[in-house]
Amino acid sequence: MDYLNYMQKVWLVLFLAKPLELLDLDNNSLKARGVMLFSKSLSSVSTLKVFSVIDNHITEEAADGIATIILSNPGLTELYLSKNKIKTGALKVVAALKHSSSLKILDLNDNAISTVVADELASTILCNPFLEQLRLRSNALKSKGIKIIARSLSSISTLKLLNFRDNEITEAAVDDITAILSNNKYIEHLYLADNALKSGISKILATVKGRASLKTLDFDNNNAPLAVSNETAAVICNCSLESLHIRHNFCLSKTVIAEALTQAYTLTCIDLNDSYMMGATANHLAAAISSNALLEDLRLRNTCFKVNEIITILESLCKLSSLRFLNLSGNSILPEAADTMSSVLVNNLMMNELYLGNNHLQIGVLKILVALNMCPSLKILDLSNNSIPEQALAKLADFVCSSKIEQLYLSDNNLSKCSDIIIEALRSISTLKVLHLDGCNLTDAVVERLADAVASNYSLQELRLKNNHFKAHGITGSLNKLSTLKILNVRNIDISEEAAQDLASVLASNNTMQMLYLGDNNLQTASTSLISSLPNIATLVNLNLSNMELTEKVADDLATTIINNPLLGELYLAGNKLMLKGLTTVIRACKNYAKNLRLLDIRCNLVNPGDFLLDINDIHSLDALYLGGLPLSFTENLFSGLAHSNVELCSDINDQTILAEALSLSLLRLNFCNMVKFNFDATYVFSFNYLDRIFYNSTYNQFNTKTDVDVCIKINHKLSQLNGRNIAASLPIVRKLTALDLEHSNIDEQAAFELAAALCFNRVLKQLWLKGNVLSAAGAMFILNSLEQMSSLMVLDLSYNNIGYQLADCMAAVIRKNYNLEQLWLDGNQLFSKGIVKLACALKCLCTLRVLSLCNNGITDDAADELSAVIASNNHLEDLLLSNNNFHSEGICSIANSFNTLFRLRKLDFCDNKITKDAADIFANAISNCHSLQELCLSNNLLETSGAKAILQVLKFKCKLQVLTLSKNNISGELVTDLTEVLMNNSMFYILSIGGNDLQSMAALKIAEAVRDYNSAMKLLVLSNNNITEQGRDEIKRVFLNVKHLLVYV
């Protein structure tokens, strides 16, 4: 920022406009230095009533300057400081406000203010008895701070707006909040979202029920239990609400709330995002929409409505004419809903924002775009991941040319065949501020025109091009023309050395960049010049440099970048080669200067133990620390480092003391995954009952072949030093676990009994992993009986635990009680068809299932019809894994018939079954509707050439396919042409396995050449165990001679 120019403008204002009452400096980059300069120039002004410096990257160093301005203007009535990082500097600001008595609005949102400010803030409130609005969103006041502030707020009665959103408030502060509301009877806007108030919401709602003044109620994401539903309904029916936000409260009864909404007539905003709804709820919601004729804002992202239910809701929206904001993303909307959607748009011509991403509109987009031409005020359009066909893309280009669109989201649509017309349309406008083109199969042929399009939109603030394999040089050069760019994501594209130098030049002159994502680009020697440009930026909040082959040579530049960016909140450096020296330099910079750092990821950096571990304890702001993939000596020294700051208090440090000190940090997510050794007493792990996530030795891996998975499991068995009984006995100390991972933890029958007892104390558990403990029948029974008492489970993994079909009834009871279950893993048990039939009765009652894994369970065709019914009722299923069972063609056909509703299906695994060529046509037809399919695994079946050919004919039209395995299917070279077309249309392919078949040398060579020419992202190609000659192997190796990062098995 040019401070001199700003100061001249201020002096001009002071000279021409005395007395000055309002000073608005929002959305600049004043920082601490700018504020201090302003405070000096304003020293002679005493008439200010409104002072606003929102979003100016101000840190605590500016507190004295702000305090000076406040003290000079005792008549100040409104102060806006949100979206800065004043932190403890708020003490001085708030103390200065005690000299005022006329303050009506105090805005301290998003300032990382902690509990230490609470006492001073409480005193300030007492000195300003006419306070009407208090905004404290996204700070860290916690329940303790809220209780202190509440004592003062309870003494005034003028409050109209109260915003405590995202402050880590628990049920402990509920009585204090109700006391505030009891004394402030004319409250209009109440924001309590993103806390952990849970059942305490009921008491708060009971306090405000019946108040005519209440207009806004927001308790999103508070884990509210079912009992809160009735209180919410009572508030809806008895207040004149205008805005209701209750998203992400999974246990609330949406039917009860939807019925209540039909009694409301004043609502302008309804936010039910991320809520599982179905059946009669759609009819009630449609009636509610009809009764609220002034509705402007409707948010229904990621619901579970089926297509006919969505159409019912859309028909009710056709009766409105006031709608400005509509979010229906993530609802599997089909083309048949397009006509009704078009009618909604025709009747609501003032639509400003339309979000339809992650649906399956396909050709239906064409009709919607025709209607959008009648909406001249549309500013935001999201059509990402909709499998948009060519003719619809042409219409989209026409719409863009004639619009004044500001935000356009087209990610995960295949633009390769129509990219010319889309980019030409983008070149013709100049209003874009946000453009998302992630994963659009953009090629080198369009990159220059894309550069022109980017440059013509000189107000562009956010550009995302992740997962496109074009040469970046053409695009990076044009970024120099953008002075407003705040977010740039170029992960996993082909950044050459020339492009890196261009990008370095861009970054060197950019003073607005806040989020920069450069990961997954192997820059090698070019990385030095690119990283050396980063210290010129001073506004970074997120920085991702993962998997870039960075070495210790760039450590000094990284450290300078950290020093120059005091607002840095997230830093990703995983998968590099920083080594000890480089990592030590970076972490010491984080310790001394990164006071706002919440997340640090330094996994897999070829690091050995060193003194830098002693510095981690001093990064007090961390919420998440990722250290996976580090050697034994690192983990031992890590805890020593964490305890080092209190070494003088512990004359005899032992393992228990070290771990206790480590856990006393504010790390809410302790990740001990893949650590080589863990010998500490488990009691100390669980003695800190604020922890909400505990992970041990998890076998998370990215391998797709059984050999690799087996190796991973064996390694974890070998390295795990955990005693399951000790862990289980320690668990009852904890009361609020939401995630527990005890994979491969040697849990015997006694440990299972103790674990079951411990789980009874953790009724809010959402994620439980118990894979590979080989529980006895009695042990499994103990745990299942305990899980039956819960209702909050969303992820459950009981794989490889010898659970037999005799326990299927108990397992079914667990499923019925946990009706929000999203992931169920039961691989490697002994359920057989008899057990699956029993489970299916419960699974059919769910509508939330996203992952179902029943591999290696001896399931036959006898259970196929029941499984088909389960799949049909869970139309949001993303992963269906049924490998290593005993399905024949008849059973596969029965299951495949249910695929026509699986529009989100991402992964399908039927390896090691007995699928024949007779079932291939039906199976191929079934997956033709699965437009999101990314992984198809059919190895070790009986498809033969004709069967595989039928499936490949369908896969030609899938543009998102990334993994295909057809090994051991008795396939010949006749399918080469079809397979080549599949490879041409799927540039994101990274695994192709077609080994163990009957391919000749020439056929294998053609496949290899197609991979080289069309699939630069390929990581693994398996052609082994075919009829390939020695000469053929040599020719294939020559094809890939200059191809890096590709593993080929011939």
PDB file of N, CA, C and O in Angstrom, residues 883-913:
ATOM      1  N   SER A 883     -15.551 -56.996  -3.120  1.00  0.00           N
ATOM      2  CA  SER A 883     -14.553 -57.915  -3.681  1.00  0.00           C
ATOM      3  C   SER A 883     -14.390 -59.171  -2.824  1.00  0.00           C
ATOM      4  O   SER A 883     -14.756 -59.200  -1.647  1.00  0.00           O
ATOM      5  N   ASN A 884     -13.812 -60.199  -3.466  1.00  0.00           N
ATOM      6  CA  ASN A 884     -13.464 -61.449  -2.778  1.00  0.00           C
ATOM      7  C   ASN A 884     -14.671 -62.090  -2.103  1.00  0.00           C
ATOM      8  O   ASN A 884     -14.613 -62.498  -0.957  1.00  0.00           O
ATOM      9  N   ASN A 885     -15.787 -62.119  -2.817  1.00  0.00           N
ATOM     10  CA  ASN A 885     -16.963 -62.869  -2.377  1.00  0.00           C
ATOM     11  C   ASN A 885     -17.233 -63.947  -3.420  1.00  0.00           C
ATOM     12  O   ASN A 885     -16.325 -64.339  -4.160  1.00  0.00           O
ATOM     13  N   ASN A 886     -18.463 -64.421  -3.505  1.00  0.00           N
ATOM     14  CA  ASN A 886     -18.752 -65.534  -4.406  1.00  0.00           C
ATOM     15  C   ASN A 886     -19.983 -65.232  -5.260  1.00  0.00           C
ATOM     16  O   ASN A 886     -20.869 -66.061  -5.405  1.00  0.00           O
ATOM     17  N   PHE A 887     -20.018 -64.001  -5.804  1.00  0.00           N
ATOM     18  CA  PHE A 887     -21.135 -63.622  -6.663  1.00  0.00           C
ATOM     19  C   PHE A 887     -20.930 -64.197  -8.066  1.00  0.00           C
ATOM     20  O   PHE A 887     -19.844 -64.102  -8.637  1.00  0.00           O
ATOM     21  N   HIS A 888     -22.013 -64.736  -8.624  1.00  0.00           N
ATOM     22  CA  HIS A 888     -22.008 -65.178 -10.007  1.00  0.00           C
ATOM     23  C   HIS A 888     -22.775 -64.154 -10.853  1.00  0.00           C
ATOM     24  O   HIS A 888     -23.223 -63.123 -10.357  1.00  0.00           O
ATOM     25  N   SER A 889     -22.967 -64.466 -12.098  1.00  0.00           N
ATOM     26  CA  SER A 889     -23.607 -63.517 -13.013  1.00  0.00           C
ATOM     27  C   SER A 889     -25.007 -63.120 -12.564  1.00  0.00           C
ATOM     28  O   SER A 889     -25.401 -61.956 -12.638  1.00  0.00           O
ATOM     29  N   GLU A 890     -25.777 -64.101 -12.095  1.00  0.00           N
ATOM     30  CA  GLU A 890     -27.151 -63.799 -11.687  1.00  0.00           C
ATOM     31  C   GLU A 890     -27.181 -62.793 -10.541  1.00  0.00           C
ATOM     32  O   GLU A 890     -27.961 -61.830 -10.548  1.00  0.00           O
ATOM     33  N   GLY A 891     -26.327 -62.995  -9.552  1.00  0.00           N
ATOM     34  CA  GLY A 891     -26.291 -62.076  -8.412  1.00  0.00           C
ATOM     35  C   GLY A 891     -25.793 -60.699  -8.803  1.00  0.00           C
ATOM     36  O   GLY A 891     -26.319 -59.675  -8.359  1.00  0.00           O
ATOM     37  N   ILE A 892     -24.772 -60.653  -9.674  1.00  0.00           N
ATOM     38  CA  ILE A 892     -24.239 -59.369 -10.127  1.00  0.00           C
ATOM     39  C   ILE A 892     -25.304 -58.591 -10.889  1.00  0.00           C
ATOM     40  O   ILE A 892     -25.455 -57.376 -10.718  1.00  0.00           O
ATOM     41  N   CYS A 893     -26.070 -59.261 -11.714  1.00  0.00           N
ATOM     42  CA  CYS A 893     -27.134 -58.583 -12.471  1.00  0.00           C
ATOM     43  C   CYS A 893     -28.183 -58.003 -11.535  1.00  0.00           C
ATOM     44  O   CYS A 893     -28.678 -56.884 -11.742  1.00  0.00           O
ATOM     45  N   SER A 894     -28.527 -58.751 -10.506  1.00  0.00           N
ATOM     46  CA  SER A 894     -29.514 -58.257  -9.536  1.00  0.00           C
ATOM     47  C   SER A 894     -29.011 -57.006  -8.823  1.00  0.00           C
ATOM     48  O   SER A 894     -29.736 -56.019  -8.680  1.00  0.00           O
ATOM     49  N   ILE A 895     -27.748 -57.026  -8.406  1.00  0.00           N
ATOM     50  CA  ILE A 895     -27.166 -55.859  -7.723  1.00  0.00           C
ATOM     51  C   ILE A 895     -27.049 -54.688  -8.691  1.00  0.00           C
ATOM     52  O   ILE A 895     -27.373 -53.545  -8.359  1.00  0.00           O
ATOM     53  N   ALA A 896     -26.615 -54.966  -9.922  1.00  0.00           N
ATOM     54  CA  ALA A 896     -26.400 -53.903 -10.900  1.00  0.00           C
ATOM     55  C   ALA A 896     -27.689 -53.172 -11.256  1.00  0.00           C
ATOM     56  O   ALA A 896     -27.670 -51.983 -11.594  1.00  0.00           O
ATOM     57  N   ASN A 897     -28.813 -53.844 -11.166  1.00  0.00           N
ATOM     58  CA  ASN A 897     -30.092 -53.203 -11.495  1.00  0.00           C
ATOM     59  C   ASN A 897     -30.426 -52.039 -10.564  1.00  0.00           C
ATOM     60  O   ASN A 897     -31.292 -51.217 -10.890  1.00  0.00           O
ATOM     61  N   SER A 898     -29.765 -51.968  -9.422  1.00  0.00           N
ATOM     62  CA  SER A 898     -30.031 -50.864  -8.479  1.00  0.00           C
ATOM     63  C   SER A 898     -29.126 -49.667  -8.728  1.00  0.00           C
ATOM     64  O   SER A 898     -29.253 -48.640  -8.075  1.00  0.00           O
ATOM     65  N   PHE A 899     -28.199 -49.767  -9.694  1.00  0.00           N
ATOM     66  CA  PHE A 899     -27.230 -48.693  -9.918  1.00  0.00           C
ATOM     67  C   PHE A 899     -27.838 -47.444 -10.552  1.00  0.00           C
ATOM     68  O   PHE A 899     -27.215 -46.399 -10.566  1.00  0.00           O
ATOM     69  N   ASN A 900     -29.041 -47.566 -11.111  1.00  0.00           N
ATOM     70  CA  ASN A 900     -29.591 -46.424 -11.846  1.00  0.00           C
ATOM     71  C   ASN A 900     -29.881 -45.224 -10.970  1.00  0.00           C
ATOM     72  O   ASN A 900     -30.163 -44.140 -11.466  1.00  0.00           O
ATOM     73  N   THR A 901     -29.806 -45.385  -9.644  1.00  0.00           N
ATOM     74  CA  THR A 901     -30.002 -44.233  -8.740  1.00  0.00           C
ATOM     75  C   THR A 901     -28.693 -43.743  -8.141  1.00  0.00           C
ATOM     76  O   THR A 901     -28.683 -42.758  -7.396  1.00  0.00           O
ATOM     77  N   LEU A 902     -27.581 -44.418  -8.446  1.00  0.00           N
ATOM     78  CA  LEU A 902     -26.302 -44.095  -7.794  1.00  0.00           C
ATOM     79  C   LEU A 902     -25.528 -43.054  -8.605  1.00  0.00           C
ATOM     80  O   LEU A 902     -24.489 -43.343  -9.194  1.00  0.00           O
ATOM     81  N   PHE A 903     -26.010 -41.842  -8.600  1.00  0.00           N
ATOM     82  CA  PHE A 903     -25.377 -40.808  -9.416  1.00  0.00           C
ATOM     83  C   PHE A 903     -24.104 -40.257  -8.774  1.00  0.00           C
ATOM     84  O   PHE A 903     -23.380 -39.502  -9.399  1.00  0.00           O
ATOM     85  N   ARG A 904     -23.847 -40.621  -7.503  1.00  0.00           N
ATOM     86  CA  ARG A 904     -22.623 -40.169  -6.844  1.00  0.00           C
ATOM     87  C   ARG A 904     -21.585 -41.281  -6.739  1.00  0.00           C
ATOM     88  O   ARG A 904     -20.532 -41.080  -6.134  1.00  0.00           O
ATOM     89  N   LEU A 905     -21.883 -42.445  -7.276  1.00  0.00           N
ATOM     90  CA  LEU A 905     -20.984 -43.585  -7.117  1.00  0.00           C
ATOM     91  C   LEU A 905     -19.602 -43.248  -7.653  1.00  0.00           C
ATOM     92  O   LEU A 905     -19.443 -42.882  -8.819  1.00  0.00           O
ATOM     93  N   ARG A 906     -18.600 -43.364  -6.792  1.00  0.00           N
ATOM     94  CA  ARG A 906     -17.238 -42.973  -7.111  1.00  0.00           C
ATOM     95  C   ARG A 906     -16.339 -44.196  -7.285  1.00  0.00           C
ATOM     96  O   ARG A 906     -15.466 -44.217  -8.143  1.00  0.00           O
ATOM     97  N   LYS A 907     -16.570 -45.223  -6.479  1.00  0.00           N
ATOM     98  CA  LYS A 907     -15.702 -46.396  -6.503  1.00  0.00           C
ATOM     99  C   LYS A 907     -16.549 -47.659  -6.457  1.00  0.00           C
ATOM    100  O   LYS A 907     -17.438 -47.793  -5.625  1.00  0.00           O
ATOM    101  N   LEU A 908     -16.221 -48.586  -7.365  1.00  0.00           N
ATOM    102  CA  LEU A 908     -16.949 -49.850  -7.454  1.00  0.00           C
ATOM    103  C   LEU A 908     -15.927 -50.974  -7.539  1.00  0.00           C
ATOM    104  O   LEU A 908     -15.107 -51.008  -8.460  1.00  0.00           O
ATOM    105  N   ASP A 909     -15.969 -51.897  -6.577  1.00  0.00           N
ATOM    106  CA  ASP A 909     -14.963 -52.959  -6.502  1.00  0.00           C
ATOM    107  C   ASP A 909     -15.656 -54.316  -6.445  1.00  0.00           C
ATOM    108  O   ASP A 909     -16.285 -54.670  -5.443  1.00  0.00           O
ATOM    109  N   PHE A 910     -15.550 -55.074  -7.562  1.00  0.00           N
ATOM    110  CA  PHE A 910     -16.090 -56.437  -7.628  1.00  0.00           C
ATOM    111  C   PHE A 910     -14.981 -57.429  -7.968  1.00  0.00           C
ATOM    112  O   PHE A 910     -15.239 -58.469  -8.574  1.00  0.00           O
ATOM    113  N   CYS A 911     -13.741 -57.126  -7.585  1.00  0.00           N
ATOM    114  CA  CYS A 911     -12.632 -58.050  -7.840  1.00  0.00           C
ATOM    115  C   CYS A 911     -12.892 -59.408  -7.174  1.00  0.00           C
ATOM    116  O   CYS A 911     -13.603 -59.494  -6.158  1.00  0.00           O
ATOM    117  N   ASP A 912     -12.280 -60.449  -7.731  1.00  0.00           N
ATOM    118  CA  ASP A 912     -12.312 -61.787  -7.120  1.00  0.00           C
ATOM    119  C   ASP A 912     -13.729 -62.296  -6.884  1.00  0.00           C
ATOM    120  O   ASP A 912     -14.077 -62.734  -5.786  1.00  0.00           O
ATOM    121  N   ASN A 913     -14.560 -62.168  -7.899  1.00  0.00           N
ATOM    122  CA  ASN A 913     -15.865 -62.819  -7.898  1.00  0.00           C
ATOM    123  C   ASN A 913     -15.936 -63.719  -9.129  1.00  0.00           C
ATOM    124  O   ASN A 913     -14.898 -64.128  -9.654  1.00  0.00           O
TER     125      ASN A 913
END
